[in-house]
Amino acid sequence: MMKIGVADTTFARVDMGSIAIDELKKVGTGFRIERYTVPGVKDLPVACKKLFSERGCDLVMALGMPGAQEIDKVCAHEASTGLIQLQLMIGKHVIEVFVHEDEAKSEKELKFLTDRRVREHALNAYRILFKPEELTKLAGTGQRQGFNDAGQLK
Amino acid sequence: MMKIGVADTTFARVDMGSIAIDELKKVGTGFRIERYTVPGVKDLPVACKKLFSERGCDLVMALGMPGAQEIDKVCAHEASTGLIQLQLMIGKHVIEVFVHEDEAKSEKELKFLTDRRVREHALNAYRILFKPEELTKLAGTGQRQGFNDAGQLK
Amino acid sequence: MMKIGVADTTFARVDMGSIAIDELKKVGTGFRIERYTVPGVKDLPVACKKLFSERGCDLVMALGMPGAQEIDKVCAHEASTGLIQLQLMIGKHVIEVFVHEDEAKSEKELKFLTDRRVREHALNAYRILFKPEELTKLAGTGQRQGFNDAGQLK
Amino acid sequence: MMKIGVADTTFARVDMGSIAIDELKKVGTGFRIERYTVPGVKDLPVACKKLFSERGCDLVMALGMPGAQEIDKVCAHEASTGLIQLQLMIGKHVIEVFVHEDEAKSEKELKFLTDRRVREHALNAYRILFKPEELTKLAGTGQRQGFNDAGQLK
Amino acid sequence: MMKIGVADTTFARVDMGSIAIDELKKVGTGFRIERYTVPGVKDLPVACKKLFSERGCDLVMALGMPGAQEIDKVCAHEASTGLIQLQLMIGKHVIEVFVHEDEAKSEKELKFLTDRRVREHALNAYRILFKPEELTKLAGTGQRQGFNDAGQLK
């Protein structure tokens, strides 16, 4: 049976890990879930590594909510760089789901955006493992996670 | 027989993968094509790794269309860094074909630019594997993919 | 018995290493502490590597106080990138505790902020090794180290 | 017999590879030359890797002419990062010779600058392999390649 | 007997390598010195690698003087990133001593600053290898190399 890892943070202002687990259970079966919570996004790369190496995950969702300051942007960049490096080391997908605090105009919108982005990426994670042909059907169609899709150019 | 991988995204607003496959079939023979579609450009490095390691590709085209926002530029940079890192690990070429949404003045131009850049890089991919001497003949001639060539300095 | 490494610098204007050791001793038992001091933050990645490889640490706290100049920001970014790379190599956590000199409005506030951030991250380090379930309970609650918590979105 | 690799691009507007080969033949003997042309600077890292691993080079010159746009600066940075990473993997020198299109005020000056920088770095490449003591004699003397030397501080 | 490597450049406008060697001889005994001069800072990572792998150094000082232009800042960043990466690969210290041309207001001050920073870092290099406890005594005391120490916060 497949294993999907869910790595999240205490820094985020929304319980992204619980949303991911809730959605993963809705989109399909055939996998178990392993959760690992760390302080911030810079701790996510090693958390994902542990989910692969110590808990046998086949794919990991890395969930984080970087702040709005310049320093937070740098932290998110460092974390993302590490997550890509890890994927190259392991040869397995990490679906990074970052929601930047300044992407939304209000706390209400931020919560809504986070919920929707996490759920849409949970579906992506499921497709990568179980239904890759569904992603190929959507190739070049301007999919977005959280906000509305951009759509295909006419 | 050689294998060329084609990695593309559901984020792109043009079906870059299909264009690449169409052009590859026109420019030559002697290879098969493997396609792999992922959500966004940050998923391309591991997708390319899988195309090399799990599907035996000899070269991969990595196709993506980063958005116009600052955050999209950062994502593209992270993806590119990973693609170069992967090439050093594997010792094989990844031809990165990124078209930034803000490179064109209209959706029509963006679609035209994307089509042309993908096709010209498909030819580059073919040359690297089968006709490297054609690239050496073009050395220092200011080739561009998509827009007009800059040409050689007089 | 577990070992926690404490890497700090002569550049910092507060004795962050001693604060970390003091707090670690308060939050729990079951581990020994190894300390290693280097000149600046760019020396921390290899210092942490040595704490893992030569002194058998299971987790390392990397403590630094980057200056307020642009060049200091770049140094901190390089150090952070190295610390994440190291964690991926070793598969163990490095808890990075950086306090930027320009985060505080006065020397007094800088000293207070440093003390509090180091102590709160010492607790995080302890939890990762001994009480990971406490971190999961705090997932998505907007925890901050040093300044007040941001809290969970309603 | 030593082997020097020459990696260049079709993107450059000057035939940098031919200039490098011409100059290498003037500055000394005792080596053979391997040339490899790729589309752009981001293809140089893997090209250099192949020159080391598949063609047995002892040192490679990586020649490129990044454009004047912001995106070109990013590409050059990614390529440089990869070239340094490669050198650490292989333990051999890559002499990077990049001429940015906006370094010169006219196309004439750009051509002149490129010719001179490539030739001066061809000499550096030769010295590294055959006359390292000549470089030590020049240590701290403000050498520049292409433009006039800055000279030693008095 | 220990070996300390000294890697420097022909680009620098002060003979930093000779200053480092002079100071190293003053601060202590019990080690030999290996020097290696390369064109610029981007050649330092592989130079240091060679000093470790081919000449058996236990620590290397990497000395460079990046220029004042934006492109020089990027080069210095790439070099620093490589030096940290190397340290993680080898598990030994590289003491990076970079003096940026725009750190000083005059050529005279630049020369003075360079001399002092190199000497103070030579002492750091010596301490890391032979007297690590001296660095721990200085932890958190705001040490600076070249300019005056910032001191400990009260």
PDB file of N, CA and C in Angstrom, chain B residues 62-133:
ATOM      1  N   ALA B  62      12.150  20.135 -20.887  1.00  0.00           N
ATOM      2  CA  ALA B  62      11.366  20.568 -19.722  1.00  0.00           C
ATOM      3  C   ALA B  62      10.619  21.842 -20.109  1.00  0.00           C
ATOM      4  N   LEU B  63       9.319  21.742 -20.224  1.00  0.00           N
ATOM      5  CA  LEU B  63       8.497  22.812 -20.778  1.00  0.00           C
ATOM      6  C   LEU B  63       7.664  23.479 -19.702  1.00  0.00           C
ATOM      7  N   GLY B  64       7.738  24.803 -19.608  1.00  0.00           N
ATOM      8  CA  GLY B  64       6.954  25.493 -18.594  1.00  0.00           C
ATOM      9  C   GLY B  64       6.653  26.925 -18.977  1.00  0.00           C
ATOM     10  N   MET B  65       5.615  27.483 -18.365  1.00  0.00           N
ATOM     11  CA  MET B  65       5.216  28.859 -18.646  1.00  0.00           C
ATOM     12  C   MET B  65       5.023  29.610 -17.338  1.00  0.00           C
ATOM     13  N   PRO B  66       6.125  30.134 -16.757  1.00  0.00           N
ATOM     14  CA  PRO B  66       6.013  30.864 -15.486  1.00  0.00           C
ATOM     15  C   PRO B  66       5.142  32.113 -15.645  1.00  0.00           C
ATOM     16  N   GLY B  67       4.407  32.434 -14.590  1.00  0.00           N
ATOM     17  CA  GLY B  67       3.551  33.611 -14.602  1.00  0.00           C
ATOM     18  C   GLY B  67       4.341  34.916 -14.553  1.00  0.00           C
ATOM     19  N   ALA B  68       3.635  36.021 -14.464  1.00  0.00           N
ATOM     20  CA  ALA B  68       4.247  37.341 -14.577  1.00  0.00           C
ATOM     21  C   ALA B  68       4.596  37.967 -13.230  1.00  0.00           C
ATOM     22  N   GLN B  69       4.143  37.370 -12.137  1.00  0.00           N
ATOM     23  CA  GLN B  69       4.394  37.931 -10.808  1.00  0.00           C
ATOM     24  C   GLN B  69       5.831  37.653 -10.352  1.00  0.00           C
ATOM     25  N   GLU B  70       6.290  38.449  -9.385  1.00  0.00           N
ATOM     26  CA  GLU B  70       7.616  38.273  -8.812  1.00  0.00           C
ATOM     27  C   GLU B  70       7.784  36.839  -8.283  1.00  0.00           C
ATOM     28  N   ILE B  71       6.763  36.324  -7.584  1.00  0.00           N
ATOM     29  CA  ILE B  71       6.852  34.980  -7.022  1.00  0.00           C
ATOM     30  C   ILE B  71       7.044  33.928  -8.128  1.00  0.00           C
ATOM     31  N   ASP B  72       6.446  34.180  -9.283  1.00  0.00           N
ATOM     32  CA  ASP B  72       6.603  33.233 -10.395  1.00  0.00           C
ATOM     33  C   ASP B  72       8.045  33.232 -10.910  1.00  0.00           C
ATOM     34  N   LYS B  73       8.667  34.395 -10.890  1.00  0.00           N
ATOM     35  CA  LYS B  73      10.073  34.495 -11.308  1.00  0.00           C
ATOM     36  C   LYS B  73      10.955  33.667 -10.372  1.00  0.00           C
ATOM     37  N   VAL B  74      10.633  33.749  -9.080  1.00  0.00           N
ATOM     38  CA  VAL B  74      11.405  32.986  -8.093  1.00  0.00           C
ATOM     39  C   VAL B  74      11.206  31.485  -8.313  1.00  0.00           C
ATOM     40  N   CYS B  75       9.973  31.086  -8.563  1.00  0.00           N
ATOM     41  CA  CYS B  75       9.684  29.662  -8.835  1.00  0.00           C
ATOM     42  C   CYS B  75      10.478  29.180 -10.053  1.00  0.00           C
ATOM     43  N   ALA B  76      10.475  29.990 -11.093  1.00  0.00           N
ATOM     44  CA  ALA B  76      11.197  29.610 -12.318  1.00  0.00           C
ATOM     45  C   ALA B  76      12.692  29.468 -12.024  1.00  0.00           C
ATOM     46  N   HIS B  77      13.221  30.375 -11.218  1.00  0.00           N
ATOM     47  CA  HIS B  77      14.643  30.320 -10.841  1.00  0.00           C
ATOM     48  C   HIS B  77      14.949  29.048 -10.059  1.00  0.00           C
ATOM     49  N   GLU B  78      14.070  28.709  -9.130  1.00  0.00           N
ATOM     50  CA  GLU B  78      14.273  27.485  -8.346  1.00  0.00           C
ATOM     51  C   GLU B  78      14.215  26.249  -9.253  1.00  0.00           C
ATOM     52  N   ALA B  79      13.265  26.247 -10.175  1.00  0.00           N
ATOM     53  CA  ALA B  79      13.130  25.119 -11.095  1.00  0.00           C
ATOM     54  C   ALA B  79      14.388  25.001 -11.973  1.00  0.00           C
ATOM     55  N   SER B  80      14.851  26.123 -12.494  1.00  0.00           N
ATOM     56  CA  SER B  80      16.034  26.109 -13.370  1.00  0.00           C
ATOM     57  C   SER B  80      17.270  25.616 -12.623  1.00  0.00           C
ATOM     58  N   THR B  81      17.417  26.084 -11.392  1.00  0.00           N
ATOM     59  CA  THR B  81      18.539  25.641 -10.571  1.00  0.00           C
ATOM     60  C   THR B  81      18.492  24.124 -10.399  1.00  0.00           C
ATOM     61  N   GLY B  82      17.308  23.601 -10.154  1.00  0.00           N
ATOM     62  CA  GLY B  82      17.148  22.158  -9.997  1.00  0.00           C
ATOM     63  C   GLY B  82      17.428  21.406 -11.286  1.00  0.00           C
ATOM     64  N   LEU B  83      17.014  21.968 -12.401  1.00  0.00           N
ATOM     65  CA  LEU B  83      17.238  21.295 -13.692  1.00  0.00           C
ATOM     66  C   LEU B  83      18.731  21.205 -14.019  1.00  0.00           C
ATOM     67  N   ILE B  84      19.471  22.257 -13.672  1.00  0.00           N
ATOM     68  CA  ILE B  84      20.923  22.228 -13.915  1.00  0.00           C
ATOM     69  C   ILE B  84      21.581  21.213 -12.982  1.00  0.00           C
ATOM     70  N   GLN B  85      21.147  21.221 -11.737  1.00  0.00           N
ATOM     71  CA  GLN B  85      21.671  20.267 -10.746  1.00  0.00           C
ATOM     72  C   GLN B  85      21.431  18.830 -11.219  1.00  0.00           C
ATOM     73  N   LEU B  86      20.240  18.573 -11.721  1.00  0.00           N
ATOM     74  CA  LEU B  86      19.895  17.239 -12.221  1.00  0.00           C
ATOM     75  C   LEU B  86      20.816  16.827 -13.370  1.00  0.00           C
ATOM     76  N   GLN B  87      21.031  17.744 -14.295  1.00  0.00           N
ATOM     77  CA  GLN B  87      21.903  17.433 -15.437  1.00  0.00           C
ATOM     78  C   GLN B  87      23.315  17.040 -14.975  1.00  0.00           C
ATOM     79  N   LEU B  88      23.779  17.728 -13.909  1.00  0.00           N
ATOM     80  CA  LEU B  88      25.118  17.405 -13.398  1.00  0.00           C
ATOM     81  C   LEU B  88      25.123  16.031 -12.728  1.00  0.00           C
ATOM     82  N   MET B  89      24.011  15.683 -12.090  1.00  0.00           N
ATOM     83  CA  MET B  89      23.903  14.370 -11.453  1.00  0.00           C
ATOM     84  C   MET B  89      23.876  13.248 -12.495  1.00  0.00           C
ATOM     85  N   ILE B  90      23.110  13.474 -13.572  1.00  0.00           N
ATOM     86  CA  ILE B  90      22.829  12.429 -14.552  1.00  0.00           C
ATOM     87  C   ILE B  90      23.829  12.442 -15.710  1.00  0.00           C
ATOM     88  N   GLY B  91      24.369  13.626 -16.007  1.00  0.00           N
ATOM     89  CA  GLY B  91      25.288  13.721 -17.148  1.00  0.00           C
ATOM     90  C   GLY B  91      24.588  13.716 -18.498  1.00  0.00           C
ATOM     91  N   LYS B  92      23.307  14.079 -18.483  1.00  0.00           N
ATOM     92  CA  LYS B  92      22.554  14.153 -19.739  1.00  0.00           C
ATOM     93  C   LYS B  92      21.831  15.501 -19.814  1.00  0.00           C
ATOM     94  N   HIS B  93      21.512  15.901 -21.053  1.00  0.00           N
ATOM     95  CA  HIS B  93      20.918  17.219 -21.251  1.00  0.00           C
ATOM     96  C   HIS B  93      19.442  17.280 -20.907  1.00  0.00           C
ATOM     97  N   VAL B  94      19.070  18.374 -20.230  1.00  0.00           N
ATOM     98  CA  VAL B  94      17.677  18.789 -20.146  1.00  0.00           C
ATOM     99  C   VAL B  94      17.593  20.102 -20.917  1.00  0.00           C
ATOM    100  N   ILE B  95      16.770  20.130 -21.940  1.00  0.00           N
ATOM    101  CA  ILE B  95      16.562  21.387 -22.672  1.00  0.00           C
ATOM    102  C   ILE B  95      15.388  22.094 -22.022  1.00  0.00           C
ATOM    103  N   GLU B  96      15.717  23.152 -21.279  1.00  0.00           N
ATOM    104  CA  GLU B  96      14.667  23.915 -20.604  1.00  0.00           C
ATOM    105  C   GLU B  96      14.021  24.878 -21.582  1.00  0.00           C
ATOM    106  N   VAL B  97      12.698  24.788 -21.692  1.00  0.00           N
ATOM    107  CA  VAL B  97      11.958  25.719 -22.551  1.00  0.00           C
ATOM    108  C   VAL B  97      10.918  26.416 -21.696  1.00  0.00           C
ATOM    109  N   PHE B  98      11.291  27.583 -21.195  1.00  0.00           N
ATOM    110  CA  PHE B  98      10.368  28.357 -20.376  1.00  0.00           C
ATOM    111  C   PHE B  98       9.937  29.577 -21.183  1.00  0.00           C
ATOM    112  N   VAL B  99       8.645  29.852 -21.165  1.00  0.00           N
ATOM    113  CA  VAL B  99       8.128  31.074 -21.774  1.00  0.00           C
ATOM    114  C   VAL B  99       7.447  31.857 -20.657  1.00  0.00           C
ATOM    115  N   HIS B 100       7.973  33.018 -20.339  1.00  0.00           N
ATOM    116  CA  HIS B 100       7.384  33.812 -19.267  1.00  0.00           C
ATOM    117  C   HIS B 100       6.170  34.567 -19.808  1.00  0.00           C
ATOM    118  N   GLU B 101       5.095  34.539 -19.015  1.00  0.00           N
ATOM    119  CA  GLU B 101       3.841  35.149 -19.481  1.00  0.00           C
ATOM    120  C   GLU B 101       4.024  36.614 -19.880  1.00  0.00           C
ATOM    121  N   ASP B 102       4.984  37.291 -19.248  1.00  0.00           N
ATOM    122  CA  ASP B 102       5.149  38.714 -19.555  1.00  0.00           C
ATOM    123  C   ASP B 102       6.165  38.981 -20.665  1.00  0.00           C
ATOM    124  N   GLU B 103       6.563  37.942 -21.365  1.00  0.00           N
ATOM    125  CA  GLU B 103       7.465  38.161 -22.504  1.00  0.00           C
ATOM    126  C   GLU B 103       6.709  38.688 -23.720  1.00  0.00           C
ATOM    127  N   ALA B 104       5.406  38.426 -23.751  1.00  0.00           N
ATOM    128  CA  ALA B 104       4.609  38.815 -24.916  1.00  0.00           C
ATOM    129  C   ALA B 104       3.656  39.939 -24.551  1.00  0.00           C
ATOM    130  N   LYS B 105       3.247  40.705 -25.565  1.00  0.00           N
ATOM    131  CA  LYS B 105       2.366  41.860 -25.316  1.00  0.00           C
ATOM    132  C   LYS B 105       0.888  41.492 -25.342  1.00  0.00           C
ATOM    133  N   SER B 106       0.571  40.360 -25.895  1.00  0.00           N
ATOM    134  CA  SER B 106      -0.837  39.940 -25.948  1.00  0.00           C
ATOM    135  C   SER B 106      -0.906  38.423 -25.827  1.00  0.00           C
ATOM    136  N   GLU B 107      -2.118  37.921 -25.569  1.00  0.00           N
ATOM    137  CA  GLU B 107      -2.275  36.469 -25.480  1.00  0.00           C
ATOM    138  C   GLU B 107      -1.948  35.818 -26.820  1.00  0.00           C
ATOM    139  N   LYS B 108      -2.286  36.518 -27.892  1.00  0.00           N
ATOM    140  CA  LYS B 108      -2.019  35.980 -29.234  1.00  0.00           C
ATOM    141  C   LYS B 108      -0.506  35.834 -29.457  1.00  0.00           C
ATOM    142  N   GLU B 109       0.227  36.897 -29.076  1.00  0.00           N
ATOM    143  CA  GLU B 109       1.675  36.849 -29.253  1.00  0.00           C
ATOM    144  C   GLU B 109       2.292  35.778 -28.359  1.00  0.00           C
ATOM    145  N   LEU B 110       1.732  35.638 -27.145  1.00  0.00           N
ATOM    146  CA  LEU B 110       2.258  34.640 -26.206  1.00  0.00           C
ATOM    147  C   LEU B 110       2.106  33.230 -26.782  1.00  0.00           C
ATOM    148  N   LYS B 111       0.982  32.998 -27.421  1.00  0.00           N
ATOM    149  CA  LYS B 111       0.740  31.677 -28.004  1.00  0.00           C
ATOM    150  C   LYS B 111       1.697  31.424 -29.183  1.00  0.00           C
ATOM    151  N   PHE B 112       1.870  32.448 -29.998  1.00  0.00           N
ATOM    152  CA  PHE B 112       2.780  32.361 -31.143  1.00  0.00           C
ATOM    153  C   PHE B 112       4.218  32.116 -30.670  1.00  0.00           C
ATOM    154  N   LEU B 113       4.625  32.933 -29.676  1.00  0.00           N
ATOM    155  CA  LEU B 113       5.981  32.825 -29.136  1.00  0.00           C
ATOM    156  C   LEU B 113       6.233  31.430 -28.563  1.00  0.00           C
ATOM    157  N   THR B 114       5.253  30.930 -27.823  1.00  0.00           N
ATOM    158  CA  THR B 114       5.398  29.610 -27.200  1.00  0.00           C
ATOM    159  C   THR B 114       5.567  28.529 -28.263  1.00  0.00           C
ATOM    160  N   ASP B 115       4.700  28.566 -29.238  1.00  0.00           N
ATOM    161  CA  ASP B 115       4.755  27.566 -30.309  1.00  0.00           C
ATOM    162  C   ASP B 115       6.136  27.565 -30.969  1.00  0.00           C
ATOM    163  N   ARG B 116       6.607  28.747 -31.298  1.00  0.00           N
ATOM    164  CA  ARG B 116       7.878  28.841 -32.033  1.00  0.00           C
ATOM    165  C   ARG B 116       9.072  28.446 -31.166  1.00  0.00           C
ATOM    166  N   ARG B 117       9.044  28.895 -29.903  1.00  0.00           N
ATOM    167  CA  ARG B 117      10.182  28.559 -29.023  1.00  0.00           C
ATOM    168  C   ARG B 117      10.270  27.052 -28.775  1.00  0.00           C
ATOM    169  N   VAL B 118       9.113  26.439 -28.540  1.00  0.00           N
ATOM    170  CA  VAL B 118       9.112  24.996 -28.299  1.00  0.00           C
ATOM    171  C   VAL B 118       9.646  24.265 -29.535  1.00  0.00           C
ATOM    172  N   ARG B 119       9.200  24.674 -30.711  1.00  0.00           N
ATOM    173  CA  ARG B 119       9.632  23.988 -31.936  1.00  0.00           C
ATOM    174  C   ARG B 119      11.133  24.176 -32.198  1.00  0.00           C
ATOM    175  N   GLU B 120      11.623  25.395 -31.979  1.00  0.00           N
ATOM    176  CA  GLU B 120      13.049  25.626 -32.228  1.00  0.00           C
ATOM    177  C   GLU B 120      13.928  24.867 -31.233  1.00  0.00           C
ATOM    178  N   HIS B 121      13.420  24.715 -30.006  1.00  0.00           N
ATOM    179  CA  HIS B 121      14.196  23.959 -29.014  1.00  0.00           C
ATOM    180  C   HIS B 121      14.064  22.449 -29.240  1.00  0.00           C
ATOM    181  N   ALA B 122      12.960  22.028 -29.833  1.00  0.00           N
ATOM    182  CA  ALA B 122      12.839  20.611 -30.196  1.00  0.00           C
ATOM    183  C   ALA B 122      13.935  20.265 -31.215  1.00  0.00           C
ATOM    184  N   LEU B 123      14.157  21.200 -32.130  1.00  0.00           N
ATOM    185  CA  LEU B 123      15.243  21.007 -33.107  1.00  0.00           C
ATOM    186  C   LEU B 123      16.609  20.967 -32.394  1.00  0.00           C
ATOM    187  N   ASN B 124      16.805  21.863 -31.422  1.00  0.00           N
ATOM    188  CA  ASN B 124      18.053  21.839 -30.642  1.00  0.00           C
ATOM    189  C   ASN B 124      18.243  20.497 -29.937  1.00  0.00           C
ATOM    190  N   ALA B 125      17.160  20.002 -29.370  1.00  0.00           N
ATOM    191  CA  ALA B 125      17.233  18.714 -28.660  1.00  0.00           C
ATOM    192  C   ALA B 125      17.663  17.615 -29.631  1.00  0.00           C
ATOM    193  N   TYR B 126      17.045  17.614 -30.782  1.00  0.00           N
ATOM    194  CA  TYR B 126      17.388  16.615 -31.796  1.00  0.00           C
ATOM    195  C   TYR B 126      18.862  16.730 -32.204  1.00  0.00           C
ATOM    196  N   ARG B 127      19.303  17.971 -32.430  1.00  0.00           N
ATOM    197  CA  ARG B 127      20.703  18.181 -32.840  1.00  0.00           C
ATOM    198  C   ARG B 127      21.688  17.688 -31.788  1.00  0.00           C
ATOM    199  N   ILE B 128      21.396  17.980 -30.510  1.00  0.00           N
ATOM    200  CA  ILE B 128      22.323  17.562 -29.448  1.00  0.00           C
ATOM    201  C   ILE B 128      22.522  16.043 -29.488  1.00  0.00           C
ATOM    202  N   LEU B 129      21.427  15.316 -29.699  1.00  0.00           N
ATOM    203  CA  LEU B 129      21.535  13.847 -29.689  1.00  0.00           C
ATOM    204  C   LEU B 129      22.084  13.283 -30.997  1.00  0.00           C
ATOM    205  N   PHE B 130      21.684  13.891 -32.128  1.00  0.00           N
ATOM    206  CA  PHE B 130      21.984  13.241 -33.413  1.00  0.00           C
ATOM    207  C   PHE B 130      22.899  14.039 -34.341  1.00  0.00           C
ATOM    208  N   LYS B 131      22.919  15.359 -34.210  1.00  0.00           N
ATOM    209  CA  LYS B 131      23.707  16.168 -35.134  1.00  0.00           C
ATOM    210  C   LYS B 131      24.477  17.272 -34.407  1.00  0.00           C
ATOM    211  N   PRO B 132      25.331  16.915 -33.449  1.00  0.00           N
ATOM    212  CA  PRO B 132      26.023  17.970 -32.693  1.00  0.00           C
ATOM    213  C   PRO B 132      26.873  18.901 -33.576  1.00  0.00           C
ATOM    214  N   GLU B 133      27.324  18.388 -34.701  1.00  0.00           N
ATOM    215  CA  GLU B 133      28.163  19.229 -35.563  1.00  0.00           C
ATOM    216  C   GLU B 133      27.373  20.405 -36.140  1.00  0.00           C
TER     217      GLU B 133
END
